[in-house]
């Protein structure tokens, strides 16, 4: 069999006898590369830097990173290792604009579907490889592993050693799997940190918008309330009635939203960007922008912060409402 998927759950394959020192160095280099990826502040930065760092770790002479979007995978960059130990960009997939369908019986389609790495030992004669890419890169054998972030396969990492005599083995497959899993975790970490920062900003803006929407209480009105007991009761009752009226007004405005618009508003309140919303709801980013525009119009709000403030007030009131 020219290709072999890894078992669903298994430890890293054993290093060849007498190669423990080289294996330890390789593993240390991979861990060092992942540690550097952890310092990146965005998921995109992690994804772009990963193939270069992996190539310079020295386990393989060439490393390619590809993005997976829906049922398509697109090579973004292929790095090659020089004699000085530096990685150079050999193929820029962004320029070549190659998009490959993840259709059966392609090896990569199975890797994405099962979320398992694979070892291809005879790429030139394996009918399940992508022939144009194998020919373009002159690949004889390779290992490939999926990058999974937030339970979604977002990329593929390919690696090989075209100029070296030793063949690839299950150990290469499992090491690549470890690195790809680490890349996915680094992406999640960067995106969670970024989302937390944006949520803090949105919450601050929503609180400011909520405060701006409250009627101003002057010192004079406070003195009037304290000087007239009967008036105080009437004013208190009136304030409660106005609050209930405002709540009903907000419920009525939110009731105008469609289920999809309500879903978009909920995700906006969580701090998601337009791009993340589009990916989550599997629609175009322009569709998300259209939804947001309709939401602002129906709620009568000028911006997202005010819309989120309206949503948060309604949600908080709904949670306190007797069941």
PDB file of C-alpha atoms in Angstrom:
ATOM      1  CA  UNK A   1       0.000   0.000   0.000  1.00  0.00           C
ATOM      2  CA  UNK A   2       1.505   3.332  -1.057  1.00  0.00           C
ATOM      3  CA  UNK A   3      -0.199   5.342   1.665  1.00  0.00           C
ATOM      4  CA  UNK A   4      -0.906   4.666   5.318  1.00  0.00           C
ATOM      5  CA  UNK A   5      -3.132   6.544   7.748  1.00  0.00           C
ATOM      6  CA  UNK A   6      -2.135   6.703  11.400  1.00  0.00           C
ATOM      7  CA  UNK A   7      -4.171   4.755  13.961  1.00  0.00           C
ATOM      8  CA  UNK A   8      -6.960   6.783  15.558  1.00  0.00           C
ATOM      9  CA  UNK A   9      -5.143   6.826  18.893  1.00  0.00           C
ATOM     10  CA  UNK A  10      -1.542   5.764  19.263  1.00  0.00           C
ATOM     11  CA  UNK A  11       1.745   6.904  20.827  1.00  0.00           C
ATOM     12  CA  UNK A  12       4.563   8.281  18.706  1.00  0.00           C
ATOM     13  CA  UNK A  13       6.314   5.503  16.810  1.00  0.00           C
ATOM     14  CA  UNK A  14       9.640   4.425  18.287  1.00  0.00           C
ATOM     15  CA  UNK A  15      12.863   5.977  16.984  1.00  0.00           C
ATOM     16  CA  UNK A  16      15.234   3.627  15.132  1.00  0.00           C
ATOM     17  CA  UNK A  17      17.752   1.829  17.328  1.00  0.00           C
ATOM     18  CA  UNK A  18      20.812   3.994  17.911  1.00  0.00           C
ATOM     19  CA  UNK A  19      19.057   7.181  16.794  1.00  0.00           C
ATOM     20  CA  UNK A  20      17.864   8.366  20.211  1.00  0.00           C
ATOM     21  CA  UNK A  21      20.207  11.368  20.214  1.00  0.00           C
ATOM     22  CA  UNK A  22      19.039  12.649  16.825  1.00  0.00           C
ATOM     23  CA  UNK A  23      15.416  12.001  17.765  1.00  0.00           C
ATOM     24  CA  UNK A  24      15.789  13.940  20.999  1.00  0.00           C
ATOM     25  CA  UNK A  25      17.306  16.880  19.137  1.00  0.00           C
ATOM     26  CA  UNK A  26      14.525  16.823  16.543  1.00  0.00           C
ATOM     27  CA  UNK A  27      11.837  16.678  19.206  1.00  0.00           C
ATOM     28  CA  UNK A  28      13.469  19.548  21.063  1.00  0.00           C
ATOM     29  CA  UNK A  29      13.546  21.634  17.873  1.00  0.00           C
ATOM     30  CA  UNK A  30       9.854  20.957  17.244  1.00  0.00           C
ATOM     31  CA  UNK A  31       8.957  21.990  20.785  1.00  0.00           C
ATOM     32  CA  UNK A  32      11.039  25.143  20.351  1.00  0.00           C
ATOM     33  CA  UNK A  33       9.181  25.961  17.126  1.00  0.00           C
ATOM     34  CA  UNK A  34       5.819  25.520  18.864  1.00  0.00           C
ATOM     35  CA  UNK A  35       6.974  27.718  21.736  1.00  0.00           C
ATOM     36  CA  UNK A  36       7.741  30.503  19.258  1.00  0.00           C
ATOM     37  CA  UNK A  37       4.326  30.050  17.635  1.00  0.00           C
ATOM     38  CA  UNK A  38       2.703  30.498  21.045  1.00  0.00           C
ATOM     39  CA  UNK A  39       4.072  34.036  21.132  1.00  0.00           C
ATOM     40  CA  UNK A  40       2.058  35.065  18.063  1.00  0.00           C
ATOM     41  CA  UNK A  41      -0.965  37.267  18.701  1.00  0.00           C
ATOM     42  CA  UNK A  42      -3.231  36.187  15.824  1.00  0.00           C
ATOM     43  CA  UNK A  43      -4.246  32.855  14.361  1.00  0.00           C
ATOM     44  CA  UNK A  44      -3.218  34.042  10.908  1.00  0.00           C
ATOM     45  CA  UNK A  45       0.297  34.841  12.136  1.00  0.00           C
ATOM     46  CA  UNK A  46       0.582  31.362  13.655  1.00  0.00           C
ATOM     47  CA  UNK A  47      -0.552  29.746  10.414  1.00  0.00           C
ATOM     48  CA  UNK A  48       1.825  31.767   8.235  1.00  0.00           C
ATOM     49  CA  UNK A  49       4.891  31.247  10.424  1.00  0.00           C
ATOM     50  CA  UNK A  50       4.370  27.529  11.146  1.00  0.00           C
ATOM     51  CA  UNK A  51       5.856  26.050   7.919  1.00  0.00           C
ATOM     52  CA  UNK A  52       9.018  28.162   8.102  1.00  0.00           C
ATOM     53  CA  UNK A  53       9.694  27.241  11.725  1.00  0.00           C
ATOM     54  CA  UNK A  54       8.916  23.579  11.088  1.00  0.00           C
ATOM     55  CA  UNK A  55      11.309  23.506   8.136  1.00  0.00           C
ATOM     56  CA  UNK A  56      14.081  25.129  10.188  1.00  0.00           C
ATOM     57  CA  UNK A  57      13.521  22.552  12.952  1.00  0.00           C
ATOM     58  CA  UNK A  58      15.396  20.186  10.634  1.00  0.00           C
ATOM     59  CA  UNK A  59      13.164  17.116  10.725  1.00  0.00           C
ATOM     60  CA  UNK A  60      12.279  17.533   7.044  1.00  0.00           C
ATOM     61  CA  UNK A  61      13.879  19.352   4.125  1.00  0.00           C
ATOM     62  CA  UNK A  62      10.622  20.751   2.738  1.00  0.00           C
ATOM     63  CA  UNK A  63       7.393  21.824   4.410  1.00  0.00           C
ATOM     64  CA  UNK A  64       4.189  23.035   2.787  1.00  0.00           C
ATOM     65  CA  UNK A  65       1.210  24.655   4.511  1.00  0.00           C
ATOM     66  CA  UNK A  66      -2.260  24.677   2.966  1.00  0.00           C
ATOM     67  CA  UNK A  67      -5.525  26.292   3.996  1.00  0.00           C
ATOM     68  CA  UNK A  68      -8.695  24.202   4.126  1.00  0.00           C
ATOM     69  CA  UNK A  69     -11.934  26.022   3.385  1.00  0.00           C
ATOM     70  CA  UNK A  70     -15.089  23.984   3.050  1.00  0.00           C
ATOM     71  CA  UNK A  71     -14.400  21.224   0.543  1.00  0.00           C
ATOM     72  CA  UNK A  72     -11.251  22.834  -0.900  1.00  0.00           C
ATOM     73  CA  UNK A  73      -7.601  22.923   0.129  1.00  0.00           C
ATOM     74  CA  UNK A  74      -5.257  25.591  -1.159  1.00  0.00           C
ATOM     75  CA  UNK A  75      -1.434  25.428  -0.861  1.00  0.00           C
ATOM     76  CA  UNK A  76      -0.190  28.726   0.570  1.00  0.00           C
ATOM     77  CA  UNK A  77       3.568  28.276   0.844  1.00  0.00           C
ATOM     78  CA  UNK A  78       6.313  25.679   0.424  1.00  0.00           C
ATOM     79  CA  UNK A  79       9.592  26.218   2.283  1.00  0.00           C
ATOM     80  CA  UNK A  80      12.878  24.466   1.589  1.00  0.00           C
ATOM     81  CA  UNK A  81      15.814  24.037   3.976  1.00  0.00           C
ATOM     82  CA  UNK A  82      19.176  25.445   2.867  1.00  0.00           C
ATOM     83  CA  UNK A  83      22.615  24.072   3.766  1.00  0.00           C
ATOM     84  CA  UNK A  84      22.914  26.816   6.383  1.00  0.00           C
ATOM     85  CA  UNK A  85      19.769  25.656   8.170  1.00  0.00           C
ATOM     86  CA  UNK A  86      17.543  28.508   7.019  1.00  0.00           C
ATOM     87  CA  UNK A  87      14.161  28.043   5.358  1.00  0.00           C
ATOM     88  CA  UNK A  88      13.495  29.820   2.073  1.00  0.00           C
ATOM     89  CA  UNK A  89      10.193  30.193   0.236  1.00  0.00           C
ATOM     90  CA  UNK A  90      10.301  27.948  -2.840  1.00  0.00           C
ATOM     91  CA  UNK A  91       6.676  28.122  -3.935  1.00  0.00           C
ATOM     92  CA  UNK A  92       4.195  30.879  -3.101  1.00  0.00           C
ATOM     93  CA  UNK A  93       0.784  29.276  -3.319  1.00  0.00           C
ATOM     94  CA  UNK A  94      -0.932  32.634  -2.946  1.00  0.00           C
ATOM     95  CA  UNK A  95       0.596  33.719  -6.252  1.00  0.00           C
ATOM     96  CA  UNK A  96      -0.022  30.402  -8.018  1.00  0.00           C
ATOM     97  CA  UNK A  97      -3.630  30.447  -6.736  1.00  0.00           C
ATOM     98  CA  UNK A  98      -4.071  26.667  -6.681  1.00  0.00           C
ATOM     99  CA  UNK A  99      -7.351  25.321  -5.279  1.00  0.00           C
ATOM    100  CA  UNK A 100      -7.825  21.555  -4.992  1.00  0.00           C
ATOM    101  CA  UNK A 101     -11.132  19.839  -4.345  1.00  0.00           C
ATOM    102  CA  UNK A 102     -11.208  17.572  -1.294  1.00  0.00           C
ATOM    103  CA  UNK A 103     -12.983  14.841  -3.185  1.00  0.00           C
ATOM    104  CA  UNK A 104     -12.640  11.096  -2.759  1.00  0.00           C
ATOM    105  CA  UNK A 105     -10.409   9.183  -3.350  1.00  0.00           C
ATOM    106  CA  UNK A 106      -7.761  11.888  -2.731  1.00  0.00           C
ATOM    107  CA  UNK A 107      -5.473  11.068   0.216  1.00  0.00           C
ATOM    108  CA  UNK A 108      -5.872  14.582   1.613  1.00  0.00           C
ATOM    109  CA  UNK A 109      -9.660  14.214   1.500  1.00  0.00           C
ATOM    110  CA  UNK A 110      -9.396  11.181   3.777  1.00  0.00           C
ATOM    111  CA  UNK A 111      -6.941  12.997   6.053  1.00  0.00           C
ATOM    112  CA  UNK A 112      -9.405  15.869   6.466  1.00  0.00           C
ATOM    113  CA  UNK A 113     -12.431  13.611   6.855  1.00  0.00           C
ATOM    114  CA  UNK A 114     -10.843  11.347   9.468  1.00  0.00           C
ATOM    115  CA  UNK A 115      -8.576  14.026  10.973  1.00  0.00           C
ATOM    116  CA  UNK A 116      -5.614  11.656  10.903  1.00  0.00           C
ATOM    117  CA  UNK A 117      -2.107  12.036   9.423  1.00  0.00           C
ATOM    118  CA  UNK A 118      -0.908   9.875   6.543  1.00  0.00           C
ATOM    119  CA  UNK A 119       2.378   8.533   5.176  1.00  0.00           C
ATOM    120  CA  UNK A 120       2.628   8.255   1.368  1.00  0.00           C
ATOM    121  CA  UNK A 121       5.611   6.105   0.392  1.00  0.00           C
ATOM    122  CA  UNK A 122       5.292   6.135  -3.414  1.00  0.00           C
ATOM    123  CA  UNK A 123       3.717   9.436  -4.384  1.00  0.00           C
ATOM    124  CA  UNK A 124       4.626   9.171  -8.065  1.00  0.00           C
ATOM    125  CA  UNK A 125       2.665   5.936  -8.483  1.00  0.00           C
ATOM    126  CA  UNK A 126      -0.023   6.468  -5.858  1.00  0.00           C
ATOM    127  CA  UNK A 127      -3.291   7.118  -7.759  1.00  0.00           C
ATOM    128  CA  UNK A 128      -4.825   8.929  -4.794  1.00  0.00           C
ATOM    129  CA  UNK A 129      -2.356  11.835  -4.771  1.00  0.00           C
ATOM    130  CA  UNK A 130      -2.962  15.118  -6.568  1.00  0.00           C
ATOM    131  CA  UNK A 131      -0.929  14.429  -9.706  1.00  0.00           C
ATOM    132  CA  UNK A 132      -0.260  18.061 -10.857  1.00  0.00           C
ATOM    133  CA  UNK A 133       1.061  19.052  -7.416  1.00  0.00           C
ATOM    134  CA  UNK A 134       3.190  15.920  -7.018  1.00  0.00           C
ATOM    135  CA  UNK A 135       4.691  16.520 -10.463  1.00  0.00           C
ATOM    136  CA  UNK A 136       5.193  20.245  -9.825  1.00  0.00           C
ATOM    137  CA  UNK A 137       7.116  19.595  -6.597  1.00  0.00           C
ATOM    138  CA  UNK A 138       8.884  16.408  -7.712  1.00  0.00           C
ATOM    139  CA  UNK A 139       7.669  14.599  -4.615  1.00  0.00           C
ATOM    140  CA  UNK A 140       8.447  10.886  -4.201  1.00  0.00           C
ATOM    141  CA  UNK A 141       7.125  10.393  -0.676  1.00  0.00           C
ATOM    142  CA  UNK A 142       5.622  12.623   1.977  1.00  0.00           C
ATOM    143  CA  UNK A 143       3.763  12.856   5.258  1.00  0.00           C
ATOM    144  CA  UNK A 144       0.667  14.996   5.744  1.00  0.00           C
ATOM    145  CA  UNK A 145      -1.284  15.972   8.867  1.00  0.00           C
ATOM    146  CA  UNK A 146      -4.420  18.063   9.493  1.00  0.00           C
ATOM    147  CA  UNK A 147      -4.390  21.276  11.516  1.00  0.00           C
ATOM    148  CA  UNK A 148      -7.507  21.373  13.694  1.00  0.00           C
ATOM    149  CA  UNK A 149      -8.630  24.517  15.534  1.00  0.00           C
ATOM    150  CA  UNK A 150     -11.957  24.948  17.320  1.00  0.00           C
ATOM    151  CA  UNK A 151     -12.979  21.450  16.183  1.00  0.00           C
ATOM    152  CA  UNK A 152     -12.591  22.445  12.512  1.00  0.00           C
ATOM    153  CA  UNK A 153      -9.870  21.345  10.067  1.00  0.00           C
ATOM    154  CA  UNK A 154      -8.370  24.670   8.992  1.00  0.00           C
ATOM    155  CA  UNK A 155      -5.240  23.473   7.226  1.00  0.00           C
ATOM    156  CA  UNK A 156      -2.875  20.747   6.102  1.00  0.00           C
ATOM    157  CA  UNK A 157       0.858  20.404   6.683  1.00  0.00           C
ATOM    158  CA  UNK A 158       2.937  18.390   4.178  1.00  0.00           C
ATOM    159  CA  UNK A 159       6.594  17.466   4.709  1.00  0.00           C
ATOM    160  CA  UNK A 160       9.266  15.437   2.898  1.00  0.00           C
ATOM    161  CA  UNK A 161      13.032  14.921   2.496  1.00  0.00           C
ATOM    162  CA  UNK A 162      13.617  14.803  -1.290  1.00  0.00           C
ATOM    163  CA  UNK A 163      17.425  15.018  -1.286  1.00  0.00           C
ATOM    164  CA  UNK A 164      18.166  12.580   1.543  1.00  0.00           C
ATOM    165  CA  UNK A 165      18.675   8.839   1.289  1.00  0.00           C
ATOM    166  CA  UNK A 166      16.643   7.774   4.340  1.00  0.00           C
ATOM    167  CA  UNK A 167      12.998   7.078   3.637  1.00  0.00           C
ATOM    168  CA  UNK A 168      10.101   8.482   5.611  1.00  0.00           C
ATOM    169  CA  UNK A 169       8.566   6.290   8.288  1.00  0.00           C
ATOM    170  CA  UNK A 170       5.701   6.112  10.753  1.00  0.00           C
ATOM    171  CA  UNK A 171       7.873   8.168  13.114  1.00  0.00           C
ATOM    172  CA  UNK A 172       7.836  11.068  10.624  1.00  0.00           C
ATOM    173  CA  UNK A 173       4.079  10.770  10.331  1.00  0.00           C
ATOM    174  CA  UNK A 174       3.581  10.834  14.098  1.00  0.00           C
ATOM    175  CA  UNK A 175       6.020  13.703  14.672  1.00  0.00           C
ATOM    176  CA  UNK A 176       4.202  15.766  12.068  1.00  0.00           C
ATOM    177  CA  UNK A 177       0.949  14.906  13.791  1.00  0.00           C
ATOM    178  CA  UNK A 178       2.291  16.239  17.094  1.00  0.00           C
ATOM    179  CA  UNK A 179       3.421  19.473  15.460  1.00  0.00           C
ATOM    180  CA  UNK A 180       0.140  19.972  13.559  1.00  0.00           C
ATOM    181  CA  UNK A 181      -1.843  19.419  16.765  1.00  0.00           C
ATOM    182  CA  UNK A 182       0.355  22.007  18.474  1.00  0.00           C
ATOM    183  CA  UNK A 183      -0.237  24.496  15.656  1.00  0.00           C
ATOM    184  CA  UNK A 184      -3.994  24.066  16.090  1.00  0.00           C
ATOM    185  CA  UNK A 185      -3.723  24.766  19.817  1.00  0.00           C
ATOM    186  CA  UNK A 186      -1.572  27.854  19.160  1.00  0.00           C
ATOM    187  CA  UNK A 187      -4.196  29.147  16.713  1.00  0.00           C
ATOM    188  CA  UNK A 188      -6.954  28.612  19.286  1.00  0.00           C
ATOM    189  CA  UNK A 189      -4.906  30.363  21.970  1.00  0.00           C
ATOM    190  CA  UNK A 190      -4.186  33.382  19.763  1.00  0.00           C
ATOM    191  CA  UNK A 191      -7.804  33.689  18.632  1.00  0.00           C
ATOM    192  CA  UNK A 192      -9.173  33.344  22.174  1.00  0.00           C
ATOM    193  CA  UNK A 193      -6.805  36.047  23.405  1.00  0.00           C
ATOM    194  CA  UNK A 194      -7.793  38.311  20.523  1.00  0.00           C
ATOM    195  CA  UNK A 195     -11.500  37.617  21.109  1.00  0.00           C
ATOM    196  CA  UNK A 196     -11.171  38.374  24.820  1.00  0.00           C
ATOM    197  CA  UNK A 197      -9.583  41.722  24.058  1.00  0.00           C
ATOM    198  CA  UNK A 198     -12.332  42.570  21.566  1.00  0.00           C
ATOM    199  CA  UNK A 199     -15.039  41.476  24.015  1.00  0.00           C
ATOM    200  CA  UNK A 200     -13.585  43.792  26.640  1.00  0.00           C
ATOM    201  CA  UNK A 201     -13.719  46.656  24.144  1.00  0.00           C
ATOM    202  CA  UNK A 202     -17.273  45.815  23.055  1.00  0.00           C
ATOM    203  CA  UNK A 203     -18.432  45.499  26.666  1.00  0.00           C
ATOM    204  CA  UNK A 204     -16.934  48.872  27.529  1.00  0.00           C
ATOM    205  CA  UNK A 205     -18.645  50.461  24.514  1.00  0.00           C
ATOM    206  CA  UNK A 206     -21.945  48.737  25.331  1.00  0.00           C
ATOM    207  CA  UNK A 207     -21.808  49.959  28.930  1.00  0.00           C
ATOM    208  CA  UNK A 208     -21.077  53.478  27.739  1.00  0.00           C
ATOM    209  CA  UNK A 209     -23.998  53.311  25.305  1.00  0.00           C
ATOM    210  CA  UNK A 210     -26.293  52.000  28.053  1.00  0.00           C
ATOM    211  CA  UNK A 211     -25.309  54.830  30.378  1.00  0.00           C
ATOM    212  CA  UNK A 212     -25.872  57.386  27.626  1.00  0.00           C
ATOM    213  CA  UNK A 213     -29.397  56.041  27.077  1.00  0.00           C
ATOM    214  CA  UNK A 214     -30.424  56.548  30.729  1.00  0.00           C
ATOM    215  CA  UNK A 215     -32.174  59.820  31.677  1.00  0.00           C
ATOM    216  CA  UNK A 216     -29.898  62.173  33.593  1.00  0.00           C
ATOM    217  CA  UNK A 217     -30.743  62.643  37.275  1.00  0.00           C
ATOM    218  CA  UNK A 218     -29.972  66.169  38.434  1.00  0.00           C
ATOM    219  CA  UNK A 219     -29.310  67.290  41.963  1.00  0.00           C
ATOM    220  CA  UNK A 220     -32.486  69.406  41.860  1.00  0.00           C
ATOM    221  CA  UNK A 221     -34.731  66.437  41.068  1.00  0.00           C
ATOM    222  CA  UNK A 222     -33.134  64.453  43.892  1.00  0.00           C
ATOM    223  CA  UNK A 223     -33.890  67.297  46.342  1.00  0.00           C
ATOM    224  CA  UNK A 224     -37.482  67.457  45.113  1.00  0.00           C
ATOM    225  CA  UNK A 225     -37.934  63.742  45.651  1.00  0.00           C
ATOM    226  CA  UNK A 226     -36.590  64.035  49.206  1.00  0.00           C
ATOM    227  CA  UNK A 227     -38.736  67.064  50.103  1.00  0.00           C
ATOM    228  CA  UNK A 228     -42.145  65.630  49.132  1.00  0.00           C
ATOM    229  CA  UNK A 229     -42.980  62.170  50.392  1.00  0.00           C
ATOM    230  CA  UNK A 230     -46.086  61.828  48.236  1.00  0.00           C
ATOM    231  CA  UNK A 231     -44.290  63.111  45.193  1.00  0.00           C
ATOM    232  CA  UNK A 232     -41.475  60.650  45.882  1.00  0.00           C
ATOM    233  CA  UNK A 233     -43.905  57.743  45.778  1.00  0.00           C
ATOM    234  CA  UNK A 234     -45.472  59.040  42.598  1.00  0.00           C
ATOM    235  CA  UNK A 235     -42.093  59.646  40.980  1.00  0.00           C
ATOM    236  CA  UNK A 236     -40.851  56.212  42.024  1.00  0.00           C
ATOM    237  CA  UNK A 237     -43.927  54.574  40.578  1.00  0.00           C
ATOM    238  CA  UNK A 238     -43.522  56.638  37.438  1.00  0.00           C
ATOM    239  CA  UNK A 239     -39.879  55.631  37.137  1.00  0.00           C
ATOM    240  CA  UNK A 240     -40.796  51.971  37.448  1.00  0.00           C
ATOM    241  CA  UNK A 241     -43.477  52.375  34.824  1.00  0.00           C
ATOM    242  CA  UNK A 242     -41.044  54.120  32.476  1.00  0.00           C
ATOM    243  CA  UNK A 243     -38.547  51.304  33.013  1.00  0.00           C
ATOM    244  CA  UNK A 244     -41.196  48.715  32.182  1.00  0.00           C
ATOM    245  CA  UNK A 245     -42.191  50.709  29.118  1.00  0.00           C
ATOM    246  CA  UNK A 246     -38.560  50.861  27.985  1.00  0.00           C
ATOM    247  CA  UNK A 247     -38.200  47.108  28.515  1.00  0.00           C
ATOM    248  CA  UNK A 248     -41.315  46.417  26.446  1.00  0.00           C
ATOM    249  CA  UNK A 249     -39.980  48.752  23.767  1.00  0.00           C
ATOM    250  CA  UNK A 250     -36.693  46.811  23.617  1.00  0.00           C
ATOM    251  CA  UNK A 251     -38.516  43.460  23.529  1.00  0.00           C
ATOM    252  CA  UNK A 252     -40.667  44.763  20.701  1.00  0.00           C
ATOM    253  CA  UNK A 253     -37.602  45.917  18.766  1.00  0.00           C
ATOM    254  CA  UNK A 254     -35.796  42.613  19.223  1.00  0.00           C
ATOM    255  CA  UNK A 255     -38.952  40.763  18.208  1.00  0.00           C
ATOM    256  CA  UNK A 256     -38.618  42.379  14.775  1.00  0.00           C
ATOM    257  CA  UNK A 257     -35.419  40.425  14.122  1.00  0.00           C
ATOM    258  CA  UNK A 258     -35.490  37.217  12.146  1.00  0.00           C
ATOM    259  CA  UNK A 259     -34.054  34.073  13.732  1.00  0.00           C
ATOM    260  CA  UNK A 260     -30.904  34.468  11.622  1.00  0.00           C
ATOM    261  CA  UNK A 261     -30.525  38.138  12.607  1.00  0.00           C
ATOM    262  CA  UNK A 262     -30.986  37.180  16.255  1.00  0.00           C
ATOM    263  CA  UNK A 263     -28.277  34.541  15.840  1.00  0.00           C
ATOM    264  CA  UNK A 264     -25.926  37.099  14.261  1.00  0.00           C
ATOM    265  CA  UNK A 265     -26.579  39.569  17.098  1.00  0.00           C
ATOM    266  CA  UNK A 266     -25.879  36.879  19.710  1.00  0.00           C
ATOM    267  CA  UNK A 267     -22.542  36.078  18.061  1.00  0.00           C
ATOM    268  CA  UNK A 268     -21.710  39.781  17.769  1.00  0.00           C
ATOM    269  CA  UNK A 269     -22.227  40.103  21.519  1.00  0.00           C
ATOM    270  CA  UNK A 270     -19.722  37.276  22.027  1.00  0.00           C
ATOM    271  CA  UNK A 271     -17.054  39.368  20.293  1.00  0.00           C
ATOM    272  CA  UNK A 272     -16.962  37.564  16.937  1.00  0.00           C
ATOM    273  CA  UNK A 273     -15.713  39.469  13.867  1.00  0.00           C
ATOM    274  CA  UNK A 274     -17.468  39.524  10.489  1.00  0.00           C
ATOM    275  CA  UNK A 275     -14.996  36.966   9.148  1.00  0.00           C
ATOM    276  CA  UNK A 276     -15.559  34.642  12.109  1.00  0.00           C
ATOM    277  CA  UNK A 277     -19.327  35.039  11.779  1.00  0.00           C
ATOM    278  CA  UNK A 278     -19.148  34.189   8.085  1.00  0.00           C
ATOM    279  CA  UNK A 279     -17.094  31.086   8.819  1.00  0.00           C
ATOM    280  CA  UNK A 280     -19.351  30.037  11.693  1.00  0.00           C
ATOM    281  CA  UNK A 281     -22.561  30.473   9.708  1.00  0.00           C
ATOM    282  CA  UNK A 282     -21.008  29.286   6.409  1.00  0.00           C
ATOM    283  CA  UNK A 283     -22.035  32.393   4.474  1.00  0.00           C
ATOM    284  CA  UNK A 284     -20.181  35.168   2.657  1.00  0.00           C
ATOM    285  CA  UNK A 285     -18.813  38.066   4.695  1.00  0.00           C
ATOM    286  CA  UNK A 286     -20.935  40.442   2.607  1.00  0.00           C
ATOM    287  CA  UNK A 287     -24.024  38.564   3.828  1.00  0.00           C
ATOM    288  CA  UNK A 288     -22.964  39.164   7.434  1.00  0.00           C
ATOM    289  CA  UNK A 289     -22.545  42.884   6.729  1.00  0.00           C
ATOM    290  CA  UNK A 290     -26.053  42.939   5.249  1.00  0.00           C
ATOM    291  CA  UNK A 291     -27.468  41.213   8.348  1.00  0.00           C
ATOM    292  CA  UNK A 292     -25.746  43.736  10.625  1.00  0.00           C
ATOM    293  CA  UNK A 293     -27.144  46.625   8.596  1.00  0.00           C
ATOM    294  CA  UNK A 294     -30.677  45.235   8.907  1.00  0.00           C
ATOM    295  CA  UNK A 295     -30.215  44.650  12.644  1.00  0.00           C
ATOM    296  CA  UNK A 296     -29.131  48.259  13.249  1.00  0.00           C
ATOM    297  CA  UNK A 297     -32.087  49.527  11.214  1.00  0.00           C
ATOM    298  CA  UNK A 298     -34.667  47.372  13.009  1.00  0.00           C
ATOM    299  CA  UNK A 299     -33.324  48.224  16.452  1.00  0.00           C
ATOM    300  CA  UNK A 300     -33.010  51.901  15.625  1.00  0.00           C
ATOM    301  CA  UNK A 301     -29.398  51.962  16.779  1.00  0.00           C
ATOM    302  CA  UNK A 302     -26.524  53.888  15.259  1.00  0.00           C
ATOM    303  CA  UNK A 303     -23.778  51.333  15.737  1.00  0.00           C
ATOM    304  CA  UNK A 304     -22.943  47.808  16.846  1.00  0.00           C
ATOM    305  CA  UNK A 305     -22.172  48.806  20.420  1.00  0.00           C
ATOM    306  CA  UNK A 306     -25.660  50.257  20.878  1.00  0.00           C
ATOM    307  CA  UNK A 307     -27.245  47.163  19.307  1.00  0.00           C
ATOM    308  CA  UNK A 308     -25.248  44.878  21.595  1.00  0.00           C
ATOM    309  CA  UNK A 309     -26.220  47.040  24.578  1.00  0.00           C
ATOM    310  CA  UNK A 310     -29.888  46.607  23.669  1.00  0.00           C
ATOM    311  CA  UNK A 311     -29.389  42.857  23.329  1.00  0.00           C
ATOM    312  CA  UNK A 312     -27.557  42.568  26.657  1.00  0.00           C
ATOM    313  CA  UNK A 313     -30.240  44.540  28.521  1.00  0.00           C
ATOM    314  CA  UNK A 314     -32.989  42.373  27.047  1.00  0.00           C
ATOM    315  CA  UNK A 315     -31.059  39.191  27.828  1.00  0.00           C
ATOM    316  CA  UNK A 316     -30.402  40.272  31.412  1.00  0.00           C
ATOM    317  CA  UNK A 317     -34.055  41.174  31.927  1.00  0.00           C
ATOM    318  CA  UNK A 318     -35.198  37.922  30.323  1.00  0.00           C
ATOM    319  CA  UNK A 319     -33.007  35.930  32.742  1.00  0.00           C
ATOM    320  CA  UNK A 320     -34.580  37.725  35.723  1.00  0.00           C
ATOM    321  CA  UNK A 321     -38.129  37.335  34.406  1.00  0.00           C
ATOM    322  CA  UNK A 322     -40.213  34.810  36.450  1.00  0.00           C
ATOM    323  CA  UNK A 323     -40.666  31.498  34.673  1.00  0.00           C
TER     324      UNK A 323
END
